[in-house]
């Protein structure tokens, strides 16, 4: 997951623009994944723990709750969280 950018030795979480974009280097953090198929899951508790941890990680990173998670190509393949 890209969490920041290094622009001339300065780390920033703002997306670089203009000429700065050409010299920006993304800063990544590795997060564990999961290997099972989650298509069609509609309940939070049915997700693998690594998937739940990933969603929680992203929520903390963006400082915003994630209330809908798509788990497949169909409209009904959604998890709704409060």
PDB file of C-alpha atoms in Angstrom:
ATOM      1  CA  UNK A   1       0.000   0.000   0.000  1.00  0.00           C
ATOM      2  CA  UNK A   2       1.401   3.401  -0.939  1.00  0.00           C
ATOM      3  CA  UNK A   3       1.332   5.490   2.244  1.00  0.00           C
ATOM      4  CA  UNK A   4       3.427   8.503   1.208  1.00  0.00           C
ATOM      5  CA  UNK A   5       5.787   9.925  -1.390  1.00  0.00           C
ATOM      6  CA  UNK A   6       9.451  10.842  -1.147  1.00  0.00           C
ATOM      7  CA  UNK A   7      10.147  14.050  -3.068  1.00  0.00           C
ATOM      8  CA  UNK A   8      13.803  15.132  -2.960  1.00  0.00           C
ATOM      9  CA  UNK A   9      14.292  13.431   0.396  1.00  0.00           C
ATOM     10  CA  UNK A  10      11.151  14.930   1.928  1.00  0.00           C
ATOM     11  CA  UNK A  11       8.351  12.542   2.836  1.00  0.00           C
ATOM     12  CA  UNK A  12       4.809  13.759   2.171  1.00  0.00           C
ATOM     13  CA  UNK A  13       1.377  12.178   2.282  1.00  0.00           C
ATOM     14  CA  UNK A  14       0.058  14.687  -0.266  1.00  0.00           C
ATOM     15  CA  UNK A  15      -0.074  13.474  -3.877  1.00  0.00           C
ATOM     16  CA  UNK A  16       2.681  15.359  -5.720  1.00  0.00           C
ATOM     17  CA  UNK A  17       1.688  17.444  -8.721  1.00  0.00           C
ATOM     18  CA  UNK A  18       3.364  19.114 -11.652  1.00  0.00           C
ATOM     19  CA  UNK A  19       7.133  18.698 -11.928  1.00  0.00           C
ATOM     20  CA  UNK A  20       7.276  17.167  -8.448  1.00  0.00           C
ATOM     21  CA  UNK A  21       5.332  14.140  -9.711  1.00  0.00           C
ATOM     22  CA  UNK A  22       8.198  13.224 -12.051  1.00  0.00           C
ATOM     23  CA  UNK A  23      10.672  12.955  -9.168  1.00  0.00           C
ATOM     24  CA  UNK A  24       8.347  11.511  -6.525  1.00  0.00           C
ATOM     25  CA  UNK A  25       9.031   7.998  -5.282  1.00  0.00           C
ATOM     26  CA  UNK A  26       6.181   6.083  -3.635  1.00  0.00           C
ATOM     27  CA  UNK A  27       6.690   4.828  -0.076  1.00  0.00           C
ATOM     28  CA  UNK A  28       5.054   1.432   0.429  1.00  0.00           C
ATOM     29  CA  UNK A  29       4.023  -0.595   3.465  1.00  0.00           C
ATOM     30  CA  UNK A  30       3.426  -4.322   3.117  1.00  0.00           C
ATOM     31  CA  UNK A  31       0.272  -5.803   4.559  1.00  0.00           C
ATOM     32  CA  UNK A  32      -0.686  -9.484   4.746  1.00  0.00           C
ATOM     33  CA  UNK A  33      -3.089 -10.761   2.131  1.00  0.00           C
ATOM     34  CA  UNK A  34      -5.455 -13.714   1.946  1.00  0.00           C
ATOM     35  CA  UNK A  35      -5.709 -16.568  -0.535  1.00  0.00           C
ATOM     36  CA  UNK A  36      -9.325 -17.640  -0.209  1.00  0.00           C
ATOM     37  CA  UNK A  37     -12.121 -16.491  -2.491  1.00  0.00           C
ATOM     38  CA  UNK A  38     -14.299 -13.815  -0.878  1.00  0.00           C
ATOM     39  CA  UNK A  39     -16.727 -13.416  -3.790  1.00  0.00           C
ATOM     40  CA  UNK A  40     -20.293 -13.213  -2.625  1.00  0.00           C
ATOM     41  CA  UNK A  41     -19.553 -12.742   1.076  1.00  0.00           C
ATOM     42  CA  UNK A  42     -22.118 -10.343   2.545  1.00  0.00           C
ATOM     43  CA  UNK A  43     -21.296 -10.480   6.262  1.00  0.00           C
ATOM     44  CA  UNK A  44     -18.288  -8.850   7.942  1.00  0.00           C
ATOM     45  CA  UNK A  45     -17.723 -11.818  10.247  1.00  0.00           C
ATOM     46  CA  UNK A  46     -17.487 -14.185   7.252  1.00  0.00           C
ATOM     47  CA  UNK A  47     -14.422 -12.401   5.859  1.00  0.00           C
ATOM     48  CA  UNK A  48     -10.989 -13.903   6.531  1.00  0.00           C
ATOM     49  CA  UNK A  49      -9.214 -12.170   9.415  1.00  0.00           C
ATOM     50  CA  UNK A  50      -6.539 -10.798   7.065  1.00  0.00           C
ATOM     51  CA  UNK A  51      -9.236  -9.093   4.963  1.00  0.00           C
ATOM     52  CA  UNK A  52     -10.798  -7.529   8.063  1.00  0.00           C
ATOM     53  CA  UNK A  53      -7.357  -6.394   9.220  1.00  0.00           C
ATOM     54  CA  UNK A  54      -6.742  -4.829   5.791  1.00  0.00           C
ATOM     55  CA  UNK A  55      -9.993  -2.849   5.932  1.00  0.00           C
ATOM     56  CA  UNK A  56      -9.174  -1.677   9.462  1.00  0.00           C
ATOM     57  CA  UNK A  57      -5.665  -0.680   8.310  1.00  0.00           C
ATOM     58  CA  UNK A  58      -7.084   1.404   5.447  1.00  0.00           C
ATOM     59  CA  UNK A  59      -9.623   3.044   7.784  1.00  0.00           C
ATOM     60  CA  UNK A  60      -6.805   4.168  10.070  1.00  0.00           C
ATOM     61  CA  UNK A  61      -4.695   5.317   7.124  1.00  0.00           C
ATOM     62  CA  UNK A  62      -7.430   7.503   5.633  1.00  0.00           C
ATOM     63  CA  UNK A  63      -9.037   8.416   8.974  1.00  0.00           C
ATOM     64  CA  UNK A  64     -12.477   7.518   7.663  1.00  0.00           C
ATOM     65  CA  UNK A  65     -14.805   4.581   8.320  1.00  0.00           C
ATOM     66  CA  UNK A  66     -15.375   2.145   5.466  1.00  0.00           C
ATOM     67  CA  UNK A  67     -19.072   1.330   5.430  1.00  0.00           C
ATOM     68  CA  UNK A  68     -19.394  -0.622   2.173  1.00  0.00           C
ATOM     69  CA  UNK A  69     -17.091  -3.360   0.878  1.00  0.00           C
ATOM     70  CA  UNK A  70     -17.571  -4.965  -2.519  1.00  0.00           C
ATOM     71  CA  UNK A  71     -16.800  -8.679  -2.550  1.00  0.00           C
ATOM     72  CA  UNK A  72     -17.634  -9.491  -6.148  1.00  0.00           C
ATOM     73  CA  UNK A  73     -18.904  -8.282  -9.513  1.00  0.00           C
ATOM     74  CA  UNK A  74     -22.619  -8.378  -8.668  1.00  0.00           C
ATOM     75  CA  UNK A  75     -24.397  -5.503  -6.938  1.00  0.00           C
ATOM     76  CA  UNK A  76     -25.511  -7.862  -4.193  1.00  0.00           C
ATOM     77  CA  UNK A  77     -21.909  -8.856  -3.415  1.00  0.00           C
ATOM     78  CA  UNK A  78     -21.583  -6.196  -0.720  1.00  0.00           C
ATOM     79  CA  UNK A  79     -20.849  -5.962   2.967  1.00  0.00           C
ATOM     80  CA  UNK A  80     -22.565  -3.032   4.676  1.00  0.00           C
ATOM     81  CA  UNK A  81     -21.022  -1.851   7.945  1.00  0.00           C
ATOM     82  CA  UNK A  82     -22.256   0.766  10.392  1.00  0.00           C
TER      83      UNK A  82
END
